[in-house]
């Protein structure tokens, strides 16, 4: 029987090792990563194999508890003890700390270079899918407000949120991750928001929360967990409290102070080139989205026109105005036509439904995917502006202030003023030097984050294949479905034609054997294969028609 280790009893170092090598979004350690960790112990291969045999199961992965048992065995083996299950059973002292080296080097060994994102678009999409649905409007004291139900596939949670909850979440997210791409929220419209606006905002909020939920760093933060899972009475206070005592990402990231060492030497030039490329990509995708939106709108308009076309035919077929005998000439043509026209409205309603479905598919599968990527690209542009106007601007201000203090210090020294004044200035200069150092570190950390966010944009670029596939599939399905209805409709036109009369050709191009029509002065010479040439004399031959012929 395996000795269980209570997680509450393990030292913090054990938890940090687990966090350094565990799989993101999952609660386990890959066996290959576990063996990389064993290799760092400098224990003999035989001892490493013995430890692995004790803690490994038949599964391909190592659980958190199994890793903790391994860390105990590693530490004891490094003390010269022979690894065995009994060692775990008999341990009474505090769990010993194994010698594994720097945690950051452990993370780099198992996950690679921390500046590189080793994720695919499928990896991102599989992190989570959050549905955002409208719930019935609630009437407040003065006006109605809209609530949304958020359902997270990853957390198996369902919570209710208002727009103002999103606003607070967005504000705190920016404070927590000032150097990351935080998507913008849709605008808030106050009184009398119509259904179209509410639906548009729902879609935008859905795009926002899914981009956040799939972000490699947001997805691991407690802030997201609170927003998607907390069911308490005051979500906004809970969100704000989560940031107290934590600080932003620079304060909590282990490599924040060493980010400079991870950056390429030409990072500024690469940043400028990447920014220009992404600006061009944004402009092109914006045009693609506009075209796709117009096509989706045309499908919806086509559905409306087909439905109204069918209704007009039905109205025409339902006309009850009596037919004068002098007009009908004892013929029941109109009655026959009306009966046939009335029956066509069903097919046109079906055609309208198919066109509406195609428009909806284009909107959801093409336009929304393009909008999602555009939201991400816009957040990258906003991040670049924050970088330039924020951390760089603050750095420059700190340097200017420092220069001013140095000049003041020199002036005081030259004028031999009181010693206390000099000491105060010296203290302020030291503080300002620390501020400048911090700003420089933040600047490099900001560039480090920008480097990763740029990679994230390029991972998302693969969404174009999803968009094109969805667009083509929508066109194929829509045209196939409508073609089937059109083909079913055509035989019903028989009731509109006199008995024995064939359906007229739509255009001369549909004729299997073309008719030759030759205009000559006031005559038309018509030549049909197998027939005599006919001459038709015109008293007046219109030049426009001659141009057509």
Short mmCIF file of C-alpha atoms in Angstrom, two decimals:
data_model
loop_
_atom_site.label_atom_id
_atom_site.label_comp_id
_atom_site.label_asym_id
_atom_site.label_seq_id
_atom_site.Cartn_x
_atom_site.Cartn_y
_atom_site.Cartn_z
CA UNK A 1 0.00 0.00 0.00
CA UNK A 2 1.38 3.42 -0.97
CA UNK A 3 2.17 5.90 1.78
CA UNK A 4 0.03 8.98 1.22
CA UNK A 5 1.57 12.38 1.88
CA UNK A 6 -0.71 15.10 3.18
CA UNK A 7 -0.26 18.11 0.94
CA UNK A 8 -0.72 20.42 3.91
CA UNK A 9 2.40 18.94 5.55
CA UNK A 10 4.81 19.29 2.63
CA UNK A 11 7.27 22.20 2.60
CA UNK A 12 6.65 25.10 0.17
CA UNK A 13 9.68 24.00 -1.87
CA UNK A 14 7.86 20.75 -2.81
CA UNK A 15 4.92 22.74 -4.16
CA UNK A 16 7.22 25.02 -6.14
CA UNK A 17 8.94 22.02 -7.74
CA UNK A 18 5.55 20.60 -8.71
CA UNK A 19 4.42 23.93 -10.18
CA UNK A 20 7.69 24.16 -12.11
CA UNK A 21 7.27 20.83 -13.93
CA UNK A 22 3.54 20.07 -13.96
CA UNK A 23 1.60 20.21 -17.20
CA UNK A 24 -0.28 23.42 -17.73
CA UNK A 25 -4.05 23.12 -17.31
CA UNK A 26 -3.67 19.56 -15.95
CA UNK A 27 -2.95 18.11 -12.51
CA UNK A 28 -0.07 15.77 -13.31
CA UNK A 29 3.61 15.54 -14.34
CA UNK A 30 4.69 13.84 -17.53
CA UNK A 31 6.82 10.75 -16.95
CA UNK A 32 9.50 12.14 -19.29
CA UNK A 33 9.67 15.36 -17.25
CA UNK A 34 9.91 13.33 -14.04
CA UNK A 35 12.94 11.46 -15.39
CA UNK A 36 14.55 14.79 -16.36
CA UNK A 37 14.11 15.81 -12.75
CA UNK A 38 15.73 12.57 -11.55
CA UNK A 39 18.73 13.23 -13.79
CA UNK A 40 19.31 16.54 -11.97
CA UNK A 41 19.79 14.77 -8.62
CA UNK A 42 23.28 13.45 -9.52
CA UNK A 43 22.24 10.13 -7.97
CA UNK A 44 23.56 6.92 -9.58
CA UNK A 45 21.35 5.60 -12.41
CA UNK A 46 20.50 2.50 -10.35
CA UNK A 47 19.23 4.62 -7.45
CA UNK A 48 17.21 6.79 -9.86
CA UNK A 49 15.60 3.63 -11.29
CA UNK A 50 14.75 2.41 -7.78
CA UNK A 51 13.01 5.70 -6.93
CA UNK A 52 11.10 5.65 -10.21
CA UNK A 53 9.99 2.07 -9.63
CA UNK A 54 8.65 2.94 -6.16
CA UNK A 55 6.58 5.99 -7.18
CA UNK A 56 5.58 5.27 -10.78
CA UNK A 57 2.33 3.51 -11.56
CA UNK A 58 1.03 1.97 -14.77
CA UNK A 59 -0.21 5.39 -15.87
CA UNK A 60 1.78 7.53 -18.27
CA UNK A 61 1.82 10.42 -15.80
CA UNK A 62 2.97 11.13 -12.23
CA UNK A 63 0.44 12.47 -9.74
CA UNK A 64 1.19 15.30 -7.35
CA UNK A 65 1.27 12.90 -4.38
CA UNK A 66 3.64 10.56 -6.24
CA UNK A 67 5.98 13.46 -7.01
CA UNK A 68 6.04 14.46 -3.34
CA UNK A 69 6.96 10.86 -2.36
CA UNK A 70 9.73 10.95 -4.97
CA UNK A 71 11.12 14.20 -3.55
CA UNK A 72 11.31 12.64 -0.10
CA UNK A 73 13.12 9.59 -1.48
CA UNK A 74 15.50 11.78 -3.51
CA UNK A 75 16.43 13.83 -0.46
CA UNK A 76 16.99 10.72 1.69
CA UNK A 77 19.01 9.02 -1.07
CA UNK A 78 21.18 12.13 -1.31
CA UNK A 79 21.82 11.62 2.42
CA UNK A 80 23.11 8.14 1.63
CA UNK A 81 20.01 6.08 2.45
CA UNK A 82 18.78 3.24 0.25
CA UNK A 83 15.40 4.11 -1.38
CA UNK A 84 12.55 1.85 -0.30
CA UNK A 85 8.82 2.12 0.54
CA UNK A 86 9.72 1.64 4.22
CA UNK A 87 11.68 4.88 4.20
CA UNK A 88 8.43 6.70 3.51
CA UNK A 89 6.54 4.79 6.20
CA UNK A 90 9.13 5.42 8.92
CA UNK A 91 9.80 9.09 8.32
CA UNK A 92 8.90 11.12 11.42
CA UNK A 93 10.90 14.28 10.93
CA UNK A 94 10.17 17.21 8.66
CA UNK A 95 10.23 16.30 5.00
CA UNK A 96 13.81 16.88 3.81
CA UNK A 97 14.67 19.23 0.96
CA UNK A 98 16.28 17.58 -2.08
CA UNK A 99 19.16 19.23 -3.95
CA UNK A 100 17.80 19.99 -7.43
CA UNK A 101 19.31 23.34 -8.35
CA UNK A 102 17.48 26.52 -9.32
CA UNK A 103 13.74 26.21 -9.84
CA UNK A 104 13.90 28.33 -12.98
CA UNK A 105 16.42 25.97 -14.55
CA UNK A 106 14.09 23.07 -13.66
CA UNK A 107 11.25 24.85 -15.43
CA UNK A 108 13.42 25.57 -18.45
CA UNK A 109 14.60 21.96 -18.63
CA UNK A 110 11.06 20.55 -18.59
CA UNK A 111 9.18 23.26 -20.48
CA UNK A 112 11.99 24.74 -22.58
CA UNK A 113 12.95 28.39 -22.87
CA UNK A 114 10.44 30.39 -20.79
CA UNK A 115 10.30 33.15 -23.39
CA UNK A 116 9.01 30.75 -26.06
CA UNK A 117 5.38 29.65 -26.26
CA UNK A 118 5.22 25.99 -27.23
CA UNK A 119 1.47 25.97 -27.90
CA UNK A 120 -0.66 25.39 -30.97
CA UNK A 121 -4.02 26.90 -31.79
CA UNK A 122 -5.66 23.59 -30.90
CA UNK A 123 -3.95 23.69 -27.49
CA UNK A 124 -5.42 27.15 -26.87
CA UNK A 125 -8.90 26.18 -28.03
CA UNK A 126 -8.88 23.10 -25.80
CA UNK A 127 -8.06 25.09 -22.65
CA UNK A 128 -11.66 26.19 -22.23
CA UNK A 129 -14.85 27.18 -24.01
CA UNK A 130 -17.11 29.63 -22.20
CA UNK A 131 -20.71 30.03 -23.32
CA UNK A 132 -22.35 33.41 -22.71
CA UNK A 133 -26.14 33.41 -22.89
CA UNK A 134 -28.72 36.07 -22.15
CA UNK A 135 -31.13 35.38 -19.32
CA UNK A 136 -34.56 37.07 -19.06
CA UNK A 137 -34.38 40.77 -18.31
CA UNK A 138 -34.90 41.86 -14.71
CA UNK A 139 -36.60 45.13 -13.96
CA UNK A 140 -34.78 47.26 -11.42
CA UNK A 141 -36.09 50.29 -9.57
CA UNK A 142 -35.65 52.63 -12.52
CA UNK A 143 -34.64 50.56 -15.52
CA UNK A 144 -34.13 47.06 -16.80
CA UNK A 145 -30.75 45.40 -16.67
CA UNK A 146 -29.39 42.48 -18.62
CA UNK A 147 -27.73 39.46 -17.03
CA UNK A 148 -25.62 36.79 -18.69
CA UNK A 149 -25.11 33.17 -17.81
CA UNK A 150 -21.46 32.12 -18.16
CA UNK A 151 -20.83 28.37 -18.46
CA UNK A 152 -17.20 27.20 -18.37
CA UNK A 153 -16.39 23.84 -19.88
CA UNK A 154 -13.07 23.67 -18.03
CA UNK A 155 -14.35 24.53 -14.54
CA UNK A 156 -17.74 22.83 -15.02
CA UNK A 157 -19.25 26.03 -13.61
CA UNK A 158 -22.25 28.21 -14.30
CA UNK A 159 -22.49 31.76 -12.94
CA UNK A 160 -24.54 34.88 -13.58
CA UNK A 161 -22.81 38.13 -14.43
CA UNK A 162 -23.87 41.66 -15.33
CA UNK A 163 -22.02 44.00 -17.64
CA UNK A 164 -20.64 45.98 -14.69
CA UNK A 165 -19.10 42.75 -13.34
CA UNK A 166 -17.22 42.43 -16.62
CA UNK A 167 -16.05 46.05 -16.27
CA UNK A 168 -14.56 45.44 -12.80
CA UNK A 169 -12.99 42.18 -13.96
CA UNK A 170 -11.45 43.99 -16.94
CA UNK A 171 -10.03 46.78 -14.74
CA UNK A 172 -8.44 44.37 -12.27
CA UNK A 173 -7.13 42.17 -15.09
CA UNK A 174 -5.31 45.21 -16.53
CA UNK A 175 -3.85 45.99 -13.11
CA UNK A 176 -2.74 42.39 -12.62
CA UNK A 177 -1.34 41.99 -16.17
CA UNK A 178 -0.37 45.47 -17.43
CA UNK A 179 2.10 44.01 -19.95
CA UNK A 180 -0.25 41.48 -21.55
CA UNK A 181 -2.96 41.64 -24.23
CA UNK A 182 -6.18 42.36 -22.37
CA UNK A 183 -9.06 42.50 -24.90
CA UNK A 184 -11.31 45.54 -24.77
CA UNK A 185 -14.92 45.32 -23.61
CA UNK A 186 -17.81 46.32 -25.88
CA UNK A 187 -19.23 49.79 -25.12
CA UNK A 188 -22.00 50.24 -22.59
CA UNK A 189 -25.21 51.79 -23.86
CA UNK A 190 -27.52 53.15 -21.23
CA UNK A 191 -31.28 53.48 -21.58
CA UNK A 192 -33.33 51.74 -24.27
CA UNK A 193 -30.76 49.35 -25.62
CA UNK A 194 -32.44 47.52 -28.49
CA UNK A 195 -32.30 43.78 -29.06
CA UNK A 196 -29.78 44.06 -31.88
CA UNK A 197 -27.36 45.99 -29.65
CA UNK A 198 -27.85 43.57 -26.74
CA UNK A 199 -27.15 40.57 -28.99
CA UNK A 200 -24.09 42.30 -30.47
CA UNK A 201 -22.78 43.00 -26.96
CA UNK A 202 -23.42 39.41 -25.87
CA UNK A 203 -21.29 38.15 -28.75
CA UNK A 204 -18.53 40.64 -27.93
CA UNK A 205 -18.53 39.59 -24.25
CA UNK A 206 -18.32 35.96 -25.33
CA UNK A 207 -15.30 36.72 -27.50
CA UNK A 208 -13.71 38.67 -24.64
CA UNK A 209 -14.08 35.97 -21.98
CA UNK A 210 -12.93 33.18 -24.31
CA UNK A 211 -9.79 35.08 -25.30
CA UNK A 212 -9.07 35.65 -21.61
CA UNK A 213 -9.91 32.08 -20.57
CA UNK A 214 -7.55 30.66 -23.22
CA UNK A 215 -4.67 33.03 -22.61
CA UNK A 216 -1.62 31.03 -21.41
CA UNK A 217 -1.12 33.28 -18.36
CA UNK A 218 -4.61 34.56 -17.54
CA UNK A 219 -5.92 30.99 -17.55
CA UNK A 220 -3.62 30.06 -14.65
CA UNK A 221 -4.47 33.05 -12.47
CA UNK A 222 -6.86 32.93 -9.53
CA UNK A 223 -8.63 36.02 -10.86
CA UNK A 224 -10.14 34.07 -13.76
CA UNK A 225 -11.19 31.25 -11.45
CA UNK A 226 -13.07 33.75 -9.28
CA UNK A 227 -14.86 35.34 -12.23
CA UNK A 228 -15.97 32.02 -13.73
CA UNK A 229 -16.73 30.13 -10.52
CA UNK A 230 -17.58 32.46 -7.61
CA UNK A 231 -21.28 32.39 -6.77
CA UNK A 232 -21.23 34.74 -3.77
CA UNK A 233 -23.36 37.86 -3.37
CA UNK A 234 -20.72 40.49 -4.23
CA UNK A 235 -18.53 39.36 -7.11
CA UNK A 236 -17.08 42.83 -7.70
CA UNK A 237 -15.63 43.12 -4.18
CA UNK A 238 -14.32 39.56 -4.44
CA UNK A 239 -12.52 40.47 -7.69
CA UNK A 240 -10.96 43.60 -6.17
CA UNK A 241 -9.89 41.77 -3.01
CA UNK A 242 -8.05 39.15 -5.09
CA UNK A 243 -5.47 41.77 -6.11
CA UNK A 244 -4.76 43.11 -2.63
CA UNK A 245 -1.36 42.06 -1.39
CA UNK A 246 -0.56 40.29 -4.66
CA UNK A 247 0.69 43.01 -6.96
CA UNK A 248 0.99 42.91 -10.74
CA UNK A 249 2.71 40.20 -12.79
CA UNK A 250 6.10 41.91 -12.46
CA UNK A 251 5.91 41.53 -8.67
CA UNK A 252 5.00 37.83 -8.77
CA UNK A 253 6.92 36.46 -11.77
CA UNK A 254 10.12 34.66 -10.76
CA UNK A 255 12.06 35.75 -13.83
CA UNK A 256 10.92 39.41 -13.86
CA UNK A 257 14.32 40.67 -12.70
CA UNK A 258 16.25 38.50 -15.17
CA UNK A 259 14.04 39.05 -18.23
CA UNK A 260 16.76 41.12 -19.91
CA UNK A 261 18.99 38.05 -20.18
CA UNK A 262 16.30 36.14 -22.08
CA UNK A 263 15.71 38.81 -24.72
CA UNK A 264 17.51 38.82 -28.08
CA UNK A 265 19.97 41.72 -28.49
CA UNK A 266 17.98 43.26 -31.36
CA UNK A 267 14.66 43.12 -29.50
CA UNK A 268 13.75 46.75 -30.31
CA UNK A 269 14.22 46.23 -34.06
CA UNK A 270 12.26 42.98 -33.95
CA UNK A 271 9.50 44.65 -31.98
CA UNK A 272 9.20 47.44 -34.56
CA UNK A 273 9.06 44.97 -37.47
CA UNK A 274 6.51 42.77 -35.71
CA UNK A 275 4.34 45.74 -34.87
CA UNK A 276 4.30 46.86 -38.51
CA UNK A 277 3.48 43.33 -39.73
CA UNK A 278 0.63 42.93 -37.25
CA UNK A 279 -0.72 46.35 -38.21
CA UNK A 280 -0.89 45.18 -41.85
CA UNK A 281 -2.50 41.88 -40.81
CA UNK A 282 -5.09 43.80 -38.81
CA UNK A 283 -6.00 46.00 -41.78
CA UNK A 284 -6.41 42.98 -44.08
CA UNK A 285 -8.46 41.01 -41.57
CA UNK A 286 -10.65 44.06 -40.99
CA UNK A 287 -11.48 44.15 -44.71
CA UNK A 288 -12.09 40.39 -44.76
CA UNK A 289 -14.48 40.73 -41.84
CA UNK A 290 -16.37 43.56 -43.54
CA UNK A 291 -16.80 41.49 -46.73
CA UNK A 292 -17.86 38.40 -44.79
CA UNK A 293 -20.35 40.51 -42.84
CA UNK A 294 -21.82 41.89 -46.06
CA UNK A 295 -22.20 38.37 -47.48
CA UNK A 296 -23.93 37.20 -44.31
CA UNK A 297 -26.24 40.21 -44.46
CA UNK A 298 -27.01 39.50 -48.12
CA UNK A 299 -27.98 35.94 -47.22
CA UNK A 300 -30.34 37.31 -44.58
CA UNK A 301 -31.76 39.85 -47.04
CA UNK A 302 -32.14 37.12 -49.66
CA UNK A 303 -34.14 35.09 -47.12
CA UNK A 304 -36.47 38.04 -46.53
CA UNK A 305 -36.92 38.67 -50.27
CA UNK A 306 -37.67 35.01 -50.98
CA UNK A 307 -40.22 34.88 -48.19
CA UNK A 308 -41.94 38.06 -49.41
CA UNK A 309 -41.81 36.82 -53.01
CA UNK A 310 -43.62 33.66 -51.95
CA UNK A 311 -46.14 35.62 -49.91
CA UNK A 312 -46.96 37.84 -52.89
CA UNK A 313 -47.51 34.76 -55.03
CA UNK A 314 -49.80 33.39 -52.32
CA UNK A 315 -51.72 36.68 -52.14
CA UNK A 316 -52.07 36.65 -55.90
CA UNK A 317 -53.29 33.06 -55.82
CA UNK A 318 -55.79 33.86 -53.04
CA UNK A 319 -57.38 36.80 -54.86
CA UNK A 320 -61.19 36.51 -54.71
CA UNK A 321 -62.06 39.29 -57.16
CA UNK A 322 -64.63 37.89 -59.65
CA UNK A 323 -63.52 37.54 -63.25
CA UNK A 324 -65.82 39.33 -65.76
CA UNK A 325 -67.13 37.03 -68.44
CA UNK A 326 -66.05 39.32 -71.25
CA UNK A 327 -62.42 39.06 -69.99
CA UNK A 328 -62.29 35.29 -69.44
CA UNK A 329 -63.98 34.34 -72.69
CA UNK A 330 -65.42 31.25 -70.99
CA UNK A 331 -61.89 30.14 -69.99
CA UNK A 332 -60.83 28.99 -66.52
CA UNK A 333 -57.18 29.99 -67.07
CA UNK A 334 -57.07 32.42 -64.15
CA UNK A 335 -58.55 29.91 -61.72
CA UNK A 336 -55.95 27.32 -62.74
CA UNK A 337 -53.13 29.83 -62.44
CA UNK A 338 -54.29 31.01 -59.03
CA UNK A 339 -54.34 27.46 -57.69
CA UNK A 340 -50.81 26.86 -58.91
CA UNK A 341 -49.50 30.19 -57.59
CA UNK A 342 -50.98 29.61 -54.16
CA UNK A 343 -49.11 26.33 -53.76
CA UNK A 344 -45.70 27.86 -54.57
CA UNK A 345 -45.49 29.90 -51.37
CA UNK A 346 -44.54 26.80 -49.34
CA UNK A 347 -41.40 26.21 -51.40
CA UNK A 348 -40.43 29.87 -51.27
CA UNK A 349 -40.83 29.84 -47.49
CA UNK A 350 -38.53 26.82 -47.41
CA UNK A 351 -36.03 28.62 -49.66
CA UNK A 352 -36.17 31.61 -47.32
CA UNK A 353 -35.46 29.33 -44.36
CA UNK A 354 -32.44 27.79 -46.11
CA UNK A 355 -31.07 31.23 -47.01
CA UNK A 356 -31.55 32.41 -43.40
CA UNK A 357 -29.71 29.33 -42.11
CA UNK A 358 -26.82 30.03 -44.46
CA UNK A 359 -26.67 33.64 -43.26
CA UNK A 360 -26.62 32.46 -39.65
CA UNK A 361 -23.81 29.98 -40.37
CA UNK A 362 -21.79 32.68 -42.08
CA UNK A 363 -22.34 35.01 -39.13
CA UNK A 364 -21.44 32.50 -36.42
CA UNK A 365 -18.71 30.47 -38.12
CA UNK A 366 -17.03 33.09 -40.30
CA UNK A 367 -17.77 36.62 -39.10
CA UNK A 368 -17.48 35.77 -35.39
CA UNK A 369 -14.14 33.99 -35.84
CA UNK A 370 -12.81 36.98 -37.76
CA UNK A 371 -14.15 39.31 -35.04
CA UNK A 372 -12.44 37.23 -32.36
CA UNK A 373 -9.08 37.50 -34.10
CA UNK A 374 -9.62 41.23 -34.72
CA UNK A 375 -10.34 41.70 -30.99
CA UNK A 376 -7.02 40.00 -30.23
CA UNK A 377 -5.14 42.09 -32.80
CA UNK A 378 -6.67 45.27 -31.38
CA UNK A 379 -5.58 44.26 -27.88
CA UNK A 380 -2.02 43.84 -29.24
CA UNK A 381 -2.13 47.36 -30.68
CA UNK A 382 -3.41 48.66 -27.32
CA UNK A 383 -0.60 46.80 -25.53
CA UNK A 384 2.05 48.41 -27.76
CA UNK A 385 0.62 51.84 -26.92
CA UNK A 386 0.60 51.04 -23.20
CA UNK A 387 4.22 49.96 -23.48
CA UNK A 388 5.28 53.21 -25.14
CA UNK A 389 3.07 55.62 -23.18
CA UNK A 390 3.33 53.73 -19.91
CA UNK A 391 6.55 52.03 -18.91
CA UNK A 392 8.80 53.87 -21.38
CA UNK A 393 7.26 57.24 -20.52
CA UNK A 394 7.59 56.57 -16.78
CA UNK A 395 11.20 55.51 -17.29
CA UNK A 396 12.00 58.75 -19.11
CA UNK A 397 10.29 60.80 -16.40
CA UNK A 398 12.32 59.00 -13.72
CA UNK A 399 15.55 59.74 -15.59
CA UNK A 400 14.63 63.41 -15.96
CA UNK A 401 13.85 63.66 -12.27
CA UNK A 402 17.16 61.98 -11.45
CA UNK A 403 19.08 64.44 -13.64
CA UNK A 404 17.32 67.34 -11.94
CA UNK A 405 18.28 66.01 -8.51
CA UNK A 406 21.92 65.59 -9.55
CA UNK A 407 22.06 69.17 -10.77
CA UNK A 408 20.50 70.38 -7.55
CA UNK A 409 23.00 68.30 -5.55
CA UNK A 410 25.92 69.85 -7.39
CA UNK A 411 24.51 73.32 -6.82
CA UNK A 412 24.13 72.71 -3.08
CA UNK A 413 27.62 71.26 -2.81
CA UNK A 414 29.22 74.18 -4.67
CA UNK A 415 27.42 76.71 -2.48
CA UNK A 416 28.50 74.84 0.73
CA UNK A 417 24.99 74.74 2.17
CA UNK A 418 23.96 72.96 5.37
CA UNK A 419 25.01 69.32 5.75
CA UNK A 420 21.45 68.18 6.49
CA UNK A 421 20.28 69.51 3.13
CA UNK A 422 23.05 67.59 1.34
CA UNK A 423 22.20 64.37 3.18
CA UNK A 424 18.52 64.73 2.30
CA UNK A 425 19.40 65.19 -1.35
CA UNK A 426 21.72 62.20 -1.28
CA UNK A 427 18.95 60.07 0.21
CA UNK A 428 16.49 61.23 -2.44
CA UNK A 429 19.02 60.51 -5.21
CA UNK A 430 19.53 56.97 -3.93
CA UNK A 431 15.76 56.46 -3.87
CA UNK A 432 15.51 57.81 -7.40
CA UNK A 433 18.30 55.49 -8.55
CA UNK A 434 16.32 52.57 -7.16
CA UNK A 435 13.24 53.83 -8.94
CA UNK A 436 15.15 54.05 -12.21
CA UNK A 437 16.52 50.54 -11.73
CA UNK A 438 13.00 49.24 -11.12
CA UNK A 439 11.71 51.07 -14.20
CA UNK A 440 14.51 49.56 -16.31
CA UNK A 441 13.65 46.09 -15.05
CA UNK A 442 9.97 46.73 -15.79
CA UNK A 443 10.87 47.94 -19.25
CA UNK A 444 12.73 44.71 -20.01
CA UNK A 445 9.94 42.65 -18.47
CA UNK A 446 7.43 44.53 -20.62
CA UNK A 447 9.49 43.64 -23.71
CA UNK A 448 9.67 40.04 -22.49
CA UNK A 449 5.87 39.93 -22.28
CA UNK A 450 5.53 41.63 -25.67
CA UNK A 451 7.78 38.96 -27.15
CA UNK A 452 5.43 36.25 -25.87
CA UNK A 453 2.26 38.12 -26.86
CA UNK A 454 3.63 38.51 -30.40
CA UNK A 455 4.13 34.75 -30.54
CA UNK A 456 0.56 34.30 -29.34
CA UNK A 457 -0.69 36.41 -32.26
CA UNK A 458 1.17 34.16 -34.67
CA UNK A 459 -0.31 31.06 -33.03
CA UNK A 460 -3.78 32.54 -33.56
CA UNK A 461 -2.98 33.27 -37.22
CA UNK A 462 -3.89 29.66 -37.97
CA UNK A 463 -7.50 30.70 -37.38
CA UNK A 464 -7.59 31.78 -41.04
CA UNK A 465 -7.72 28.09 -42.04
CA UNK A 466 -10.71 27.60 -39.70
CA UNK A 467 -12.40 30.65 -41.21
CA UNK A 468 -11.87 29.58 -44.83
CA UNK A 469 -12.98 26.02 -44.11
CA UNK A 470 -16.13 27.28 -42.40
CA UNK A 471 -16.81 29.73 -45.25
CA UNK A 472 -16.44 27.10 -47.99
CA UNK A 473 -18.48 24.51 -46.07
CA UNK A 474 -21.22 27.07 -45.53
CA UNK A 475 -21.37 27.93 -49.23
CA UNK A 476 -21.41 24.26 -50.28
CA UNK A 477 -24.10 23.34 -47.78
CA UNK A 478 -26.21 26.44 -48.48
CA UNK A 479 -26.15 26.09 -52.27
CA UNK A 480 -26.79 22.35 -52.10
CA UNK A 481 -29.81 22.74 -49.84
CA UNK A 482 -31.29 25.57 -51.89
CA UNK A 483 -30.63 23.71 -55.14
CA UNK A 484 -32.65 20.77 -53.84
CA UNK A 485 -35.61 23.03 -53.08
CA UNK A 486 -35.35 24.79 -56.46
CA UNK A 487 -35.35 21.41 -58.21
CA UNK A 488 -38.42 20.33 -56.24
CA UNK A 489 -40.11 23.59 -57.15
CA UNK A 490 -39.62 23.43 -60.90
CA UNK A 491 -42.06 20.55 -61.65
CA UNK A 492 -44.83 22.50 -59.90
CA UNK A 493 -44.61 25.15 -62.59
CA UNK A 494 -46.54 22.76 -64.84
CA UNK A 495 -49.79 24.13 -63.46
CA UNK A 496 -48.89 27.57 -64.73
CA UNK A 497 -48.51 26.48 -68.36
CA UNK A 498 -51.24 25.56 -70.89
CA UNK A 499 -51.50 21.83 -71.57
CA UNK A 500 -48.75 20.58 -73.80
CA UNK A 501 -46.77 23.84 -73.83
CA UNK A 502 -43.09 23.34 -72.99
CA UNK A 503 -41.28 25.55 -70.51
CA UNK A 504 -39.80 28.55 -72.35
CA UNK A 505 -36.00 28.84 -72.46
CA UNK A 506 -34.48 31.32 -70.02
CA UNK A 507 -32.08 32.76 -72.56
CA UNK A 508 -30.85 32.12 -76.09
CA UNK A 509 -27.72 30.63 -74.54
CA UNK A 510 -29.80 27.70 -73.26
CA UNK A 511 -30.69 26.59 -76.81
CA UNK A 512 -28.79 23.46 -77.84
CA UNK A 513 -28.66 24.62 -81.49
CA UNK A 514 -28.18 28.37 -81.81
CA UNK A 515 -30.39 30.43 -84.07
CA UNK A 516 -28.63 32.76 -86.46
CA UNK A 517 -30.26 36.21 -86.61
CA UNK A 518 -28.77 38.55 -89.17
CA UNK A 519 -30.02 42.16 -89.42
CA UNK A 520 -29.84 43.63 -92.96
CA UNK A 521 -31.24 47.13 -93.51
CA UNK A 522 -35.01 46.76 -92.95
CA UNK A 523 -34.96 42.95 -92.86
CA UNK A 524 -34.16 40.28 -90.26
CA UNK A 525 -32.84 37.08 -91.82
CA UNK A 526 -33.41 34.12 -89.45
CA UNK A 527 -31.58 30.90 -90.20
CA UNK A 528 -32.54 27.70 -88.40
CA UNK A 529 -30.70 24.41 -89.15
CA UNK A 530 -32.82 22.17 -91.35
CA UNK A 531 -35.25 25.02 -92.14
CA UNK A 532 -35.64 27.55 -94.94
CA UNK A 533 -34.20 30.98 -94.38
CA UNK A 534 -36.92 33.45 -93.33
CA UNK A 535 -36.95 37.14 -94.04
CA UNK A 536 -39.00 39.43 -91.80
CA UNK A 537 -39.45 42.97 -93.03
CA UNK A 538 -39.65 45.79 -90.44
CA UNK A 539 -41.22 49.13 -91.12
CA UNK A 540 -38.88 50.47 -88.44
CA UNK A 541 -35.72 48.84 -87.15
CA UNK A 542 -34.62 50.24 -83.78
CA UNK A 543 -30.84 50.87 -83.67
CA UNK A 544 -30.60 49.76 -80.02
CA UNK A 545 -32.06 46.37 -80.84
CA UNK A 546 -29.73 46.16 -83.79
CA UNK A 547 -26.88 46.66 -81.39
CA UNK A 548 -28.10 43.72 -79.30
CA UNK A 549 -28.32 41.54 -82.37
#
